[in-house]
């Protein structure tokens, strides 16, 4: 009876394992860690000679269960980490559509989607679009960006879109175009990635073309959107100034060969106005030299702001822009002096011509008064000669 009882015990144990596999299917073998194989090897091959005493059986049920659970748990943890790494990525798309956006009319049209401001800045608004009913927002669900899309729109024409896929971008940009003026012939775009890791030790961690945060809240959206919007607007203004630099470089090359240039005064004044307006827009509208009020209040957001400004080299690029504008300014002053000298020379020649005519008339009047000879007589005499 001891021999049959041992066989019955072993069969019952195998049946229980089979049911566990059926209810909890194991992952494919290629993903199962190699440490699981010795467990099954011990089960099928590593037992001593058969005996009627049940205690002689070397297979331990607890060892088998715990080993299988350890392998399965390790696999699940790895799979969850991979899944979290994929779903934790929030795409960020930055666009520059125009030179100006009417934020007041846009705020009035999308009043239900506007996020209340947390600072005194008036050069942008934040819109939030959620996939769940509005009555759940009182529970704080709106902070979950897996269900919400954010759009930060700036006065100077930039828009930063959070958690919006490529095929959805045009639908959201259409909302902005209705309030935009001075639409650019070619829209500028840039992409960025935000990763959420709640177990992150630091408040943030940087990487190539992405930033890692514990959680992404609305203030983080404002700070990140502000830097990205400034960066793409700065690219546009740099391209405008580069065009002026190239134009003046062409004028200088012509002057090097011919010693003169053909630009008129009106065109030069237009260039002066364009250079001054670009610099004014960078300083006033974009607010490139102003510090974010949110970053000033909280060190966490200040760290994010400083990292992104350093990552996008905002200060260095503004320095290059300022240097190019100074080059344009020097050329403008030089050409203005040349044009002014031309006008002075023309005025001098006109004065000389008028003085010459006046002298000729004076000589004629003197001759006429002294001899009583008219101008017609002088003409006839010279003609006869």
Coordinates of C-alpha atoms in Angstrom, one line a residue:
X1 CA 0.0 0.0 0.0
X2 CA 2.9 2.4 0.6
X3 CA 4.1 2.1 -3.0
X4 CA 0.6 2.8 -4.5
X5 CA 0.1 5.7 -2.1
X6 CA 3.4 7.3 -3.2
X7 CA 2.4 7.0 -6.8
X8 CA -1.0 8.5 -6.1
X9 CA 0.6 11.4 -4.2
X10 CA 3.0 12.1 -7.1
X11 CA 0.2 12.0 -9.7
X12 CA -2.0 14.4 -7.7
X13 CA 0.9 16.8 -7.5
X14 CA 1.5 16.7 -11.2
X15 CA -2.2 17.3 -11.8
X16 CA -2.1 20.3 -9.6
X17 CA 0.9 21.8 -11.5
X18 CA -0.9 21.1 -14.8
X19 CA -4.0 23.0 -13.6
X20 CA -1.7 25.9 -12.4
X21 CA -0.2 26.1 -15.9
X22 CA -3.7 26.0 -17.4
X23 CA -5.0 28.9 -15.2
X24 CA -1.7 30.8 -15.3
X25 CA -0.1 30.3 -18.7
X26 CA 3.6 30.7 -18.7
X27 CA 5.4 33.1 -21.1
X28 CA 7.2 31.8 -24.2
X29 CA 10.3 29.8 -23.4
X30 CA 12.6 32.3 -25.1
X31 CA 11.6 34.9 -22.6
X32 CA 11.8 32.7 -19.5
X33 CA 14.9 33.2 -17.5
X34 CA 17.5 30.5 -17.7
X35 CA 17.4 30.0 -13.9
X36 CA 14.0 28.2 -14.3
X37 CA 15.5 25.2 -16.1
X38 CA 17.2 23.6 -13.2
X39 CA 13.9 23.4 -11.3
X40 CA 12.3 21.2 -13.9
X41 CA 15.5 19.3 -14.2
X42 CA 15.5 18.5 -10.5
X43 CA 11.9 17.6 -10.7
X44 CA 12.2 15.0 -13.5
X45 CA 15.7 13.7 -13.0
X46 CA 17.2 14.6 -9.6
X47 CA 15.4 12.2 -7.3
X48 CA 16.8 9.2 -5.4
X49 CA 15.8 5.5 -5.9
X50 CA 12.1 4.7 -5.5
X51 CA 11.0 3.6 -2.0
X52 CA 7.8 2.8 -0.3
X53 CA 8.5 5.5 2.2
X54 CA 7.0 8.8 0.9
X55 CA 9.6 10.9 2.7
X56 CA 12.3 9.5 0.5
X57 CA 10.9 11.3 -2.6
X58 CA 13.4 14.2 -3.2
X59 CA 10.9 16.5 -5.0
X60 CA 9.8 19.3 -2.7
X61 CA 6.5 20.8 -3.6
X62 CA 7.3 24.1 -1.9
X63 CA 10.6 24.3 -3.7
X64 CA 8.9 23.7 -7.1
X65 CA 6.1 26.2 -6.4
X66 CA 8.4 28.9 -5.1
X67 CA 10.9 28.4 -8.0
X68 CA 8.2 28.7 -10.6
X69 CA 6.7 31.7 -8.9
X70 CA 10.1 33.4 -8.8
X71 CA 10.6 32.8 -12.5
X72 CA 7.2 34.0 -13.4
X73 CA 7.3 37.0 -11.2
X74 CA 10.7 38.1 -12.7
X75 CA 9.2 37.8 -16.2
X76 CA 6.1 39.8 -15.2
X77 CA 8.3 42.6 -13.7
X78 CA 10.4 42.8 -16.8
X79 CA 7.3 42.9 -19.0
X80 CA 5.7 45.6 -16.9
X81 CA 8.8 47.7 -17.0
X82 CA 9.0 47.5 -20.8
X83 CA 5.3 48.3 -21.0
X84 CA 5.7 51.3 -18.6
X85 CA 8.6 52.5 -20.6
X86 CA 6.5 52.6 -23.8
X87 CA 3.3 54.0 -22.3
X88 CA 5.2 56.5 -20.2
X89 CA 6.4 58.5 -23.2
X90 CA 4.4 61.7 -23.9
X91 CA 5.1 63.2 -27.4
X92 CA 5.5 67.0 -27.5
X93 CA 5.2 68.8 -30.8
X94 CA 6.2 72.5 -31.2
X95 CA 4.9 74.6 -34.1
X96 CA 5.3 78.1 -35.3
X97 CA 2.3 79.1 -37.4
X98 CA 2.3 82.9 -37.6
X99 CA 3.7 86.1 -36.3
X100 CA 0.8 86.9 -34.0
X101 CA -2.2 85.2 -32.3
X102 CA -5.2 86.9 -30.8
X103 CA -5.3 85.2 -27.4
X104 CA -8.4 87.1 -26.2
X105 CA -10.6 85.8 -29.0
X106 CA -9.2 82.3 -28.6
X107 CA -9.8 82.4 -24.9
X108 CA -13.4 83.5 -25.4
X109 CA -14.1 80.8 -28.0
X110 CA -12.6 77.9 -26.0
X111 CA -13.5 79.0 -22.5
X112 CA -14.5 75.6 -21.3
X113 CA -11.1 74.1 -22.2
X114 CA -8.9 76.9 -20.8
X115 CA -6.8 76.0 -17.8
X116 CA -6.8 78.8 -15.2
X117 CA -3.5 80.7 -15.2
X118 CA -1.1 80.3 -12.3
X119 CA 1.1 83.3 -13.0
X120 CA 0.7 86.9 -14.2
X121 CA 2.1 86.2 -17.7
X122 CA -0.3 87.3 -20.4
X123 CA 1.6 86.2 -23.5
X124 CA 0.1 82.6 -23.6
X125 CA -2.9 80.4 -22.7
X126 CA -3.1 76.7 -21.9
X127 CA -5.9 74.6 -23.3
X128 CA -6.8 71.1 -22.0
X129 CA -8.8 68.5 -23.9
X130 CA -9.9 65.3 -22.1
X131 CA -11.4 62.1 -23.2
X132 CA -13.7 61.6 -20.2
X133 CA -16.8 63.5 -19.1
X134 CA -16.4 66.9 -17.5
X135 CA -18.1 65.8 -14.2
X136 CA -15.0 63.7 -13.3
X137 CA -12.6 66.6 -13.4
X138 CA -13.6 67.5 -9.8
X139 CA -11.9 64.3 -8.7
X140 CA -8.6 65.4 -10.0
X141 CA -8.5 63.0 -13.0
X142 CA -7.5 65.7 -15.4
X143 CA -3.9 65.5 -14.2
X144 CA -3.5 62.1 -16.0
X145 CA -2.0 63.0 -19.3
X146 CA -2.8 59.5 -20.7
X147 CA -6.3 60.8 -21.0
X148 CA -5.7 64.5 -21.6
X149 CA -4.1 66.6 -24.3
X150 CA -2.6 70.0 -23.6
X151 CA -2.0 72.9 -26.0
X152 CA 0.0 76.0 -25.0
X153 CA -0.6 78.9 -27.4
X154 CA 1.7 82.0 -27.4
X155 CA 1.1 85.5 -28.5
X156 CA 4.0 85.6 -30.9
X157 CA 2.7 82.6 -33.0
X158 CA 4.1 79.5 -31.3
X159 CA 2.0 76.5 -30.2
X160 CA 3.2 73.5 -28.1
X161 CA 1.1 70.4 -28.2
X162 CA 1.4 67.7 -25.5
X163 CA 0.2 64.0 -25.9
X164 CA -1.1 64.6 -29.4
X165 CA -0.3 62.2 -32.2
X166 CA 0.9 63.2 -35.7
X167 CA -2.5 62.4 -37.4
X168 CA -4.3 64.6 -34.8
X169 CA -2.0 67.7 -35.0
X170 CA -3.9 69.4 -37.9
X171 CA -7.2 69.2 -36.1
X172 CA -5.8 71.2 -33.1
X173 CA -3.8 73.6 -35.3
X174 CA -7.1 74.5 -37.1
X175 CA -8.3 75.9 -33.8
X176 CA -5.4 78.3 -33.7
X177 CA -5.4 79.4 -37.3
X178 CA -8.8 81.0 -36.8
X179 CA -7.2 83.5 -34.5
X180 CA -3.8 83.9 -36.1
X181 CA -2.5 86.7 -38.3
X182 CA 0.5 86.9 -40.4
X183 CA 0.5 83.2 -41.3
X184 CA 3.9 81.9 -42.3
X185 CA 4.3 80.4 -45.8
X186 CA 6.0 77.4 -44.2
X187 CA 5.2 76.2 -40.7
X188 CA 8.1 75.3 -38.5
X189 CA 8.0 72.2 -36.4
X190 CA 10.0 70.4 -33.8
X191 CA 9.5 67.2 -31.7
X192 CA 10.4 66.4 -28.1
X193 CA 9.6 63.5 -25.7
X194 CA 8.6 63.6 -22.0
X195 CA 8.9 60.4 -19.9
X196 CA 7.1 59.8 -16.7
X197 CA 8.7 57.7 -14.0
X198 CA 7.0 58.0 -10.6
X199 CA 9.9 56.1 -8.9
X200 CA 12.5 58.6 -10.0
X201 CA 14.7 59.7 -7.2
X202 CA 15.4 63.2 -8.6
X203 CA 12.7 65.7 -9.6
X204 CA 13.9 65.4 -13.2
X205 CA 16.5 63.7 -15.4
X206 CA 17.6 64.8 -18.8
X207 CA 18.6 62.8 -21.9
X208 CA 19.1 63.3 -25.7
X209 CA 15.8 64.8 -27.0
X210 CA 13.8 63.9 -24.0
X211 CA 13.3 64.7 -20.3
X212 CA 12.3 62.3 -17.5
X213 CA 9.9 63.6 -14.8
X214 CA 8.2 62.0 -11.8
X215 CA 4.8 63.4 -12.9
X216 CA 3.8 65.9 -15.5
X217 CA 1.4 68.5 -14.1
X218 CA 0.1 71.7 -15.6
X219 CA 2.9 73.9 -14.3
X220 CA 5.4 71.5 -15.9
X221 CA 3.4 71.9 -19.1
X222 CA 3.7 75.7 -18.8
X223 CA 7.4 75.7 -18.1
X224 CA 8.3 73.2 -20.8
X225 CA 6.0 74.8 -23.3
X226 CA 7.5 78.2 -22.6
X227 CA 11.1 77.1 -23.4
X228 CA 10.1 75.1 -26.5
X229 CA 7.9 77.9 -27.8
X230 CA 10.7 80.5 -27.3
X231 CA 13.2 78.2 -29.0
X232 CA 11.3 77.7 -32.2
X233 CA 10.4 81.4 -32.4
X234 CA 14.1 82.2 -31.9
X235 CA 14.9 80.0 -34.9
X236 CA 12.5 82.0 -37.0
X237 CA 14.0 85.4 -36.0
X238 CA 17.5 84.1 -36.5
X239 CA 16.5 83.0 -40.1
X240 CA 15.1 86.5 -40.7
X241 CA 18.3 88.2 -39.5
X242 CA 20.4 85.7 -41.5
X243 CA 18.6 86.9 -44.6
X244 CA 19.5 90.5 -43.9
X245 CA 23.1 89.5 -43.2
X246 CA 23.3 87.7 -46.5
X247 CA 21.8 90.8 -48.3
X248 CA 24.4 93.1 -46.8
X249 CA 27.1 90.6 -47.5
X250 CA 26.1 90.8 -51.2
X251 CA 26.2 94.6 -51.1
X252 CA 29.6 94.5 -49.6
X253 CA 30.9 92.2 -52.3
X254 CA 29.6 94.5 -55.0
X255 CA 31.2 97.5 -53.3
X256 CA 34.5 95.6 -53.1
X257 CA 34.5 95.2 -56.9
X258 CA 32.9 98.4 -58.1
X259 CA 33.4 100.9 -55.2
X260 CA 29.7 101.8 -55.1
X261 CA 26.2 100.2 -54.5
X262 CA 22.8 100.6 -56.0
X263 CA 20.5 100.4 -52.9
X264 CA 18.1 103.3 -52.6
X265 CA 17.3 105.1 -49.4
X266 CA 13.7 103.7 -49.1
X267 CA 14.9 100.1 -49.2
X268 CA 17.5 100.8 -46.7
X269 CA 15.0 102.3 -44.3
X270 CA 12.8 99.2 -44.7
X271 CA 15.8 97.1 -43.6
X272 CA 16.3 99.3 -40.6
X273 CA 12.6 98.9 -39.6
X274 CA 12.8 95.1 -40.1
X275 CA 16.0 94.7 -37.9
X276 CA 14.5 96.9 -35.2
X277 CA 11.1 95.1 -35.2
X278 CA 12.8 91.6 -35.0
X279 CA 14.8 92.7 -32.0
X280 CA 11.8 94.2 -30.3
X281 CA 9.7 91.1 -30.9
X282 CA 12.4 88.8 -29.4
X283 CA 12.7 91.0 -26.3
X284 CA 9.1 92.0 -25.7
X285 CA 6.7 89.4 -27.3
X286 CA 8.9 86.3 -26.9
X287 CA 10.2 87.5 -23.5
X288 CA 13.5 85.8 -24.0
X289 CA 15.3 87.8 -21.3
X290 CA 12.5 87.4 -18.8
X291 CA 12.5 84.6 -16.2
X292 CA 9.5 82.3 -15.8
X293 CA 7.5 83.3 -12.7
X294 CA 6.6 79.6 -12.1
X295 CA 10.3 78.7 -12.1
X296 CA 11.0 81.6 -9.8
X297 CA 8.6 80.3 -7.2
X298 CA 9.5 76.6 -7.2
X299 CA 12.9 75.1 -7.4
X300 CA 11.7 72.0 -9.2
X301 CA 10.3 74.0 -12.1
X302 CA 13.4 76.2 -12.0
X303 CA 15.5 73.1 -12.6
X304 CA 13.4 72.0 -15.5
X305 CA 13.5 75.5 -17.0
X306 CA 17.3 75.8 -16.6
X307 CA 17.9 72.4 -18.1
X308 CA 15.8 73.0 -21.2
X309 CA 17.3 76.4 -21.8
X310 CA 20.7 74.8 -21.5
X311 CA 19.7 71.9 -23.7
X312 CA 18.3 74.2 -26.5
X313 CA 21.2 76.7 -26.0
X314 CA 18.8 79.6 -25.7
X315 CA 21.2 82.1 -24.3
X316 CA 24.0 81.3 -26.8
X317 CA 21.6 81.5 -29.7
X318 CA 20.3 84.9 -28.5
X319 CA 23.9 86.1 -28.2
X320 CA 24.5 85.0 -31.8
X321 CA 21.3 86.8 -32.9
X322 CA 22.4 90.0 -31.1
X323 CA 25.9 89.8 -32.7
X324 CA 24.3 89.5 -36.2
X325 CA 21.9 92.4 -35.5
X326 CA 24.9 94.5 -34.5
X327 CA 26.6 93.6 -37.8
X328 CA 23.4 94.6 -39.6
X329 CA 23.3 97.9 -37.6
X330 CA 26.9 98.8 -38.5
X331 CA 26.2 98.2 -42.2
X332 CA 23.0 100.2 -42.1
X333 CA 24.9 103.2 -40.5
X334 CA 27.6 102.9 -43.1
X335 CA 25.2 102.8 -46.0
X336 CA 23.2 105.7 -44.5
X337 CA 26.4 107.8 -44.4
X338 CA 27.2 106.9 -48.0
X339 CA 23.6 107.9 -49.1
X340 CA 23.8 111.1 -47.1
X341 CA 27.1 111.9 -48.7
X342 CA 25.6 111.3 -52.1
X343 CA 22.8 113.7 -51.3
X344 CA 25.2 116.3 -50.1
X345 CA 27.3 116.0 -53.2
X346 CA 24.1 116.4 -55.4
X347 CA 23.1 119.4 -53.4
X348 CA 26.6 120.9 -53.8
X349 CA 26.5 120.4 -57.6
X350 CA 23.0 122.0 -57.8
X351 CA 24.3 125.0 -55.9
X352 CA 27.3 125.3 -58.2
X353 CA 25.0 125.1 -61.2
X354 CA 22.7 127.8 -59.9
X355 CA 25.6 130.0 -59.0
X356 CA 27.0 129.6 -62.5
X357 CA 23.6 130.6 -64.1
X358 CA 23.4 133.6 -61.8
X359 CA 26.9 134.8 -62.8
X360 CA 26.1 134.4 -66.5
X361 CA 23.0 136.6 -66.0
X362 CA 24.9 139.1 -64.0
X363 CA 27.6 139.5 -66.7
X364 CA 24.9 139.8 -69.4
X365 CA 23.1 142.6 -67.5
X366 CA 26.4 144.4 -67.0
X367 CA 27.2 144.3 -70.7
X368 CA 23.7 145.3 -71.7
X369 CA 23.7 148.3 -69.4
X370 CA 27.1 149.5 -70.5
X371 CA 26.7 149.3 -74.3
X372 CA 22.9 149.4 -74.7
X373 CA 23.1 146.1 -76.6
X374 CA 20.3 143.7 -76.2
X375 CA 20.6 140.0 -76.0
X376 CA 19.2 139.6 -79.5
X377 CA 21.8 141.9 -80.9
X378 CA 24.6 139.9 -79.2
X379 CA 23.1 136.7 -80.6
X380 CA 23.0 138.1 -84.1
X381 CA 26.5 139.4 -83.9
X382 CA 27.8 136.1 -82.7
X383 CA 25.8 134.4 -85.5
X384 CA 27.3 136.6 -88.2
X385 CA 30.8 135.8 -87.0

